[in-house]
Each structure stands twice: as structure tokens, then as C-alpha cells.
Tab-separated table of C-alpha atoms in Angstrom:
chain	number	residue	atom	x	y	z
A	1	GLU	CA	-1.493	0.079	-25.737
A	2	ALA	CA	-2.308	3.693	-25.104
A	3	GLN	CA	-5.741	4.219	-25.192
A	4	VAL	CA	-9.053	5.868	-24.163
A	5	THR	CA	-11.759	3.226	-23.409
A	6	GLN	CA	-15.591	3.966	-23.061
A	7	ASN	CA	-18.349	1.790	-21.648
A	8	PRO	CA	-20.799	0.960	-22.755
A	9	ARG	CA	-20.349	1.252	-26.382
A	10	TYR	CA	-24.246	1.228	-27.079
A	11	LEU	CA	-27.118	1.836	-24.706
A	12	ILE	CA	-30.887	2.026	-25.056
A	13	THR	CA	-32.705	3.378	-22.015
A	14	VAL	CA	-35.893	4.862	-20.949
A	15	THR	CA	-36.594	8.606	-19.996
A	16	GLY	CA	-35.688	9.297	-16.281
A	17	LYS	CA	-33.562	6.202	-15.521
A	18	LYS	CA	-30.163	7.316	-14.187
A	19	LEU	CA	-27.037	6.106	-16.166
A	20	THR	CA	-23.360	6.359	-16.105
A	21	VAL	CA	-20.942	6.306	-19.158
A	22	THR	CA	-17.372	5.500	-17.950
A	23	CYS	CA	-14.297	6.758	-19.446
A	24	SER	CA	-10.787	5.551	-18.642
A	25	GLN	CA	-7.228	6.653	-20.253
A	26	ASN	CA	-4.093	4.770	-19.607
A	27	MET	CA	-1.826	7.538	-20.670
A	28	ASN	CA	-1.507	9.549	-17.289
A	29	HIS	CA	-3.092	12.480	-18.878
A	30	GLU	CA	-4.078	15.550	-17.150
A	31	TYR	CA	-6.957	16.696	-19.336
A	32	MET	CA	-10.035	14.866	-20.053
A	33	SER	CA	-13.315	16.041	-21.723
A	34	TRP	CA	-16.992	14.888	-22.813
A	35	TYR	CA	-18.173	15.636	-26.230
A	36	ARG	CA	-21.436	14.827	-27.795
A	37	GLN	CA	-21.993	14.671	-31.632
A	38	ASP	CA	-25.266	15.238	-33.253
A	39	PRO	CA	-25.690	15.314	-37.073
A	40	GLY	CA	-25.097	18.863	-38.509
A	41	LEU	CA	-24.047	20.138	-35.142
A	42	GLY	CA	-20.609	18.700	-34.876
A	43	LEU	CA	-18.754	18.106	-31.585
A	44	ARG	CA	-20.028	19.863	-28.651
A	45	GLN	CA	-18.132	20.113	-25.346
A	46	ILE	CA	-20.353	18.939	-22.216
A	47	TYR	CA	-17.587	19.205	-19.469
A	48	TYR	CA	-13.913	19.045	-19.221
A	49	SER	CA	-11.368	18.583	-16.603
A	50	MET	CA	-7.949	20.397	-16.446
A	51	ASN	CA	-6.710	17.975	-13.887
A	52	VAL	CA	-8.177	16.188	-10.887
A	53	GLU	CA	-8.750	19.501	-8.992
A	54	VAL	CA	-10.346	21.545	-11.769
A	55	THR	CA	-13.509	20.412	-13.532
A	56	ASP	CA	-15.636	22.969	-15.562
A	57	LYS	CA	-18.548	23.229	-17.991
A	58	GLY	CA	-18.434	23.236	-21.801
A	59	ASP	CA	-20.941	24.617	-24.267
A	60	VAL	CA	-24.167	22.178	-23.357
A	61	PRO	CA	-23.767	21.044	-19.805
A	62	GLU	CA	-27.375	20.850	-18.903
A	63	GLY	CA	-28.738	17.385	-17.714
A	64	TYR	CA	-25.164	15.955	-17.226
A	65	LYS	CA	-22.645	15.548	-14.370
A	66	VAL	CA	-19.145	14.547	-14.336
A	67	SER	CA	-16.815	13.302	-11.575
A	68	ARG	CA	-12.835	13.212	-11.586
A	69	LYS	CA	-11.858	11.468	-8.411
A	70	GLU	CA	-8.713	9.942	-9.935
A	71	LYS	CA	-6.753	10.844	-13.014
A	72	ARG	CA	-7.512	8.145	-15.187
A	73	ASN	CA	-11.263	7.928	-14.926
A	74	PHE	CA	-13.836	10.591	-16.028
A	75	PRO	CA	-17.450	9.212	-15.940
A	76	LEU	CA	-20.300	10.973	-17.410
A	77	ILE	CA	-23.579	10.875	-15.399
A	78	LEU	CA	-27.079	11.487	-16.679
A	79	GLU	CA	-29.288	11.618	-13.400
A	80	SER	CA	-32.561	11.858	-15.601
A	81	PRO	CA	-32.150	11.264	-19.125
A	82	SER	CA	-34.490	12.713	-21.814
A	83	PRO	CA	-34.974	11.997	-25.374
A	84	ASN	CA	-33.058	15.239	-26.455
A	85	GLN	CA	-29.901	13.534	-24.952
A	86	THR	CA	-29.944	10.849	-27.693
A	87	SER	CA	-26.625	11.247	-29.326
A	88	LEU	CA	-23.111	9.976	-29.820
A	89	TYR	CA	-20.805	10.556	-26.826
A	90	PHE	CA	-17.091	10.793	-27.072
A	91	CYS	CA	-14.440	10.990	-24.356
A	92	ALA	CA	-11.227	12.483	-24.877
A	93	SER	CA	-7.810	12.980	-23.031
A	94	GLY	CA	-4.954	15.081	-23.501
A	95	GLU	CA	-1.570	15.413	-21.796
A	96	GLN	CA	-2.584	18.941	-20.873
A	97	ALA	CA	-5.261	21.206	-21.869
A	98	GLY	CA	-4.476	22.690	-25.312
A	99	TYR	CA	-2.546	19.507	-26.471
A	100	GLU	CA	-3.425	16.944	-28.940
A	101	GLN	CA	-6.658	14.890	-27.750
A	102	TYR	CA	-7.083	11.135	-28.154
A	103	PHE	CA	-10.526	10.196	-28.425
A	104	GLY	CA	-12.514	7.316	-27.249
A	105	PRO	CA	-14.388	4.930	-29.558
A	106	GLY	CA	-17.782	6.633	-28.575
A	107	THR	CA	-21.004	5.612	-26.968
A	108	ARG	CA	-24.230	5.835	-28.807
A	109	LEU	CA	-27.098	6.461	-26.432
A	110	THR	CA	-30.730	6.316	-27.296
A	111	VAL	CA	-33.049	7.576	-24.850
A	112	THR	CA	-36.841	6.399	-25.444
B	1	GLN	CA	-19.009	30.624	-29.756
B	2	GLN	CA	-18.766	27.874	-32.405
B	3	PRO	CA	-16.246	28.491	-35.194
B	4	VAL	CA	-17.705	28.773	-38.797
B	5	GLN	CA	-16.361	26.179	-41.303
B	6	SER	CA	-16.566	26.336	-44.958
B	7	PRO	CA	-17.510	24.768	-47.218
B	8	GLN	CA	-19.827	22.348	-45.486
B	9	ALA	CA	-19.120	19.694	-48.002
B	10	VAL	CA	-16.679	19.074	-51.002
B	11	ILE	CA	-16.076	16.333	-53.418
B	12	LEU	CA	-12.681	15.925	-54.939
B	13	ARG	CA	-11.205	13.682	-57.767
B	14	GLU	CA	-7.931	11.912	-56.533
B	15	GLY	CA	-5.033	14.436	-56.991
B	16	GLU	CA	-7.101	17.500	-56.623
B	17	ASP	CA	-6.331	20.129	-53.937
B	18	ALA	CA	-8.832	21.535	-51.407
B	19	VAL	CA	-9.143	24.286	-48.718
B	20	ILE	CA	-11.058	24.243	-45.776
B	21	ASN	CA	-11.750	27.299	-43.857
B	22	CYS	CA	-12.435	27.984	-40.333
B	23	SER	CA	-13.417	31.373	-38.967
B	24	SER	CA	-14.022	32.867	-35.544
B	25	SER	CA	-15.862	35.817	-34.053
B	26	LYS	CA	-13.573	36.026	-31.166
B	27	ALA	CA	-9.732	36.259	-30.988
B	28	LEU	CA	-8.061	32.913	-30.893
B	29	TYR	CA	-5.319	31.363	-28.705
B	30	SER	CA	-4.999	28.243	-31.032
B	31	VAL	CA	-6.699	26.292	-33.735
B	32	HIS	CA	-6.948	22.455	-33.623
B	33	TRP	CA	-7.762	20.347	-36.829
B	34	TYR	CA	-9.436	16.903	-36.464
B	35	ARG	CA	-10.394	14.278	-39.122
B	36	GLN	CA	-13.192	11.747	-38.441
B	37	LYS	CA	-13.745	8.939	-40.795
B	38	HIS	CA	-17.147	7.353	-40.989
B	39	GLY	CA	-18.103	5.327	-37.851
B	40	GLU	CA	-14.728	6.325	-36.341
B	41	ALA	CA	-13.652	8.553	-33.432
B	42	PRO	CA	-11.911	11.947	-34.434
B	43	VAL	CA	-8.116	11.822	-34.901
B	44	PHE	CA	-5.720	14.748	-34.387
B	45	LEU	CA	-4.108	16.269	-37.442
B	46	MET	CA	-2.355	19.533	-36.020
B	47	ILE	CA	-2.570	22.388	-33.668
B	48	LEU	CA	-1.625	25.956	-34.657
B	49	LEU	CA	-0.655	28.474	-31.866
B	50	LYS	CA	-0.966	32.130	-31.889
B	51	GLY	CA	2.174	33.590	-33.199
B	52	GLY	CA	3.323	30.175	-34.674
B	53	GLU	CA	4.094	29.212	-38.079
B	54	GLN	CA	2.239	27.263	-40.707
B	55	LYS	CA	2.076	23.344	-39.753
B	56	GLY	CA	2.233	20.601	-41.978
B	57	HIS	CA	1.485	16.872	-41.870
B	58	GLU	CA	2.170	14.787	-45.045
B	59	LYS	CA	0.352	16.646	-47.707
B	60	ILE	CA	-2.061	18.329	-45.433
B	61	SER	CA	-0.793	21.684	-43.936
B	62	ALA	CA	-2.583	24.654	-42.442
B	63	SER	CA	-2.298	28.282	-41.677
B	64	PHE	CA	-3.548	30.704	-38.795
B	65	ASN	CA	-4.301	34.176	-39.683
B	66	GLU	CA	-4.569	35.726	-35.982
B	67	LYS	CA	-5.534	39.219	-37.209
B	68	LYS	CA	-8.612	37.626	-39.354
B	69	GLN	CA	-9.245	34.996	-36.682
B	70	GLN	CA	-9.146	32.444	-39.270
B	71	SER	CA	-7.394	29.254	-40.136
B	72	SER	CA	-7.173	27.127	-43.441
B	73	LEU	CA	-6.347	23.507	-43.825
B	74	TYR	CA	-4.852	22.619	-47.191
B	75	LEU	CA	-4.993	19.277	-48.671
B	76	THR	CA	-2.779	18.846	-51.649
B	77	ALA	CA	-2.740	15.989	-54.338
B	78	SER	CA	-5.926	14.268	-52.486
B	79	GLN	CA	-6.000	10.692	-51.844
B	80	LEU	CA	-8.949	8.145	-51.293
B	81	SER	CA	-7.836	7.860	-47.539
B	82	TYR	CA	-8.359	11.812	-47.165
B	83	SER	CA	-12.172	11.168	-47.266
B	84	GLY	CA	-13.892	12.182	-43.981
B	85	THR	CA	-15.319	15.093	-41.865
B	86	TYR	CA	-12.902	17.690	-40.867
B	87	PHE	CA	-13.346	19.653	-37.643
B	88	CYS	CA	-11.666	22.796	-36.542
B	89	GLY	CA	-11.533	23.402	-32.829
B	90	THR	CA	-10.879	26.853	-31.456
B	91	GLU	CA	-9.361	27.789	-28.072
B	92	ILE	CA	-10.337	30.935	-26.388
B	93	PRO	CA	-8.465	31.796	-23.111
B	94	ASP	CA	-11.141	32.070	-20.258
B	95	SER	CA	-10.486	35.273	-18.342
B	96	GLY	CA	-9.353	34.651	-14.701
B	97	ALA	CA	-10.095	31.048	-14.212
B	98	GLY	CA	-6.980	29.667	-16.136
B	99	SER	CA	-9.263	27.181	-17.849
B	100	TYR	CA	-9.503	26.633	-21.561
B	101	GLN	CA	-12.364	25.386	-23.541
B	102	LEU	CA	-12.135	23.965	-27.075
B	103	THR	CA	-14.986	24.649	-29.220
B	104	PHE	CA	-15.537	22.678	-32.402
B	105	GLY	CA	-17.105	23.716	-35.653
B	106	LYS	CA	-19.781	21.642	-37.317
B	107	GLY	CA	-17.446	20.094	-39.690
B	108	THR	CA	-16.629	19.696	-43.372
B	109	LYS	CA	-17.380	16.581	-45.174
B	110	LEU	CA	-14.708	15.747	-47.862
B	111	SER	CA	-15.270	13.080	-50.112
B	112	VAL	CA	-12.331	11.915	-52.461
B	113	ILE	CA	-13.603	9.814	-55.508
B	114	PRO	CA	-11.291	7.973	-57.881
């Protein structure tokens, strides 16, 4: 089944404790992206990757890192999480940039 | 820059029509529409490209006015299953880098009641 998977789905952590949210797609898509969703603010793009060679910042990259070492995986790294990073995070992939995006199920992160 | 969606919320009875608007302060390359049901991930509806024609998806269609930098989503004869939050995403070519960024609006919450 074609899908985007994220792990974990739910995470409660403490300020400053490094964490990684994994994202994997099995559709051989070139384009991958991370979004955060907060009430009243919609979906905001954190980072995106055109392909394994090109990764760039979105609208809200501060406090996040990403890595695209292979086509199928695009992990989101929070080196020192803070409470303002409490949010619902979605990973998405598309055949290419500008095409339909397939979203993962989301990861709800709480930083205390 | 985030596109502006209007209205923020709308309540319809089954069978009624609705229009959701999306406007940008910048020239657009494309507009993407997604629907998100409560507790679920966003799901793709359609893409409208600069210079392209109006698109349709069942009883949901959309238009793209490049000069006004606006797109409108039309929901005809709404069904209960249309309930959810609708997001437009705008794509602005990034000069020089060859990269493209998709920026979503804050969403329009549509509720269809019997």
C-alpha cells in the first residue's frame, strides 16, 4: 500500500531533550516536506526537500533540522525542544515539487 | 507570505452551495487545494496552474484568476461528507534557486448539516 508513515504518532517530552520524528514513504517520491499545524495558524512548512541533493528552509525552520540521506526517509530533528514547538506535525511527499502531496498520519508532540 | 482565505468558517445545509476564496499578495505559479477532516491528515483535491483551466473534482471545482492572484473553490450541492477544513496552498517560484515552496492559508472550516 502506497503510504507515508511517521513515528512516533504521539510524543510527550521535556524541554531540551533531543528527539527525532521519522518519516518514510514507499512511493519513490522525489519531494518531501515537513509541516506543523497549530490552531488558527493552518499548515506551516518547516523544511522541504526537492530530492536527496536539495533541502531548503520553509516558513518556520527555527529550532528544527532535517536530513535526506536517502530518497525514502526524511527525519525531523529537534535538537533542543522548547514548549513553543508543541504542535501537530505532518510529513508529506510528492512525485515532484509542485505535484499532489500525500500526507502522513501526523505526530502530536507535547514539550513540557 | 501566507495566502488569505475567506470565509474562516461556513455552515451549510445539505444541498446548498459554497465558495471559498484564497488570495495572495504575490504573483502565483500555482494554487493547491486540500481538505482535512477532523483528526485526519490533509487530502489533496486539485492543483490549478498558471495559464491552466478551471479544474473539477466530482461536485467540487475551482478557478484561478492570475491577474487578481486569487483562487476560488466551488462546492456544489454540498453533502455531509464535504465537512472539514479546506486549505489553499500557493506556490511562488523562488528566483534563482530552482526550488519551490508551498505556503498554506489558515484554512476554512466547512460544516454541512442535515
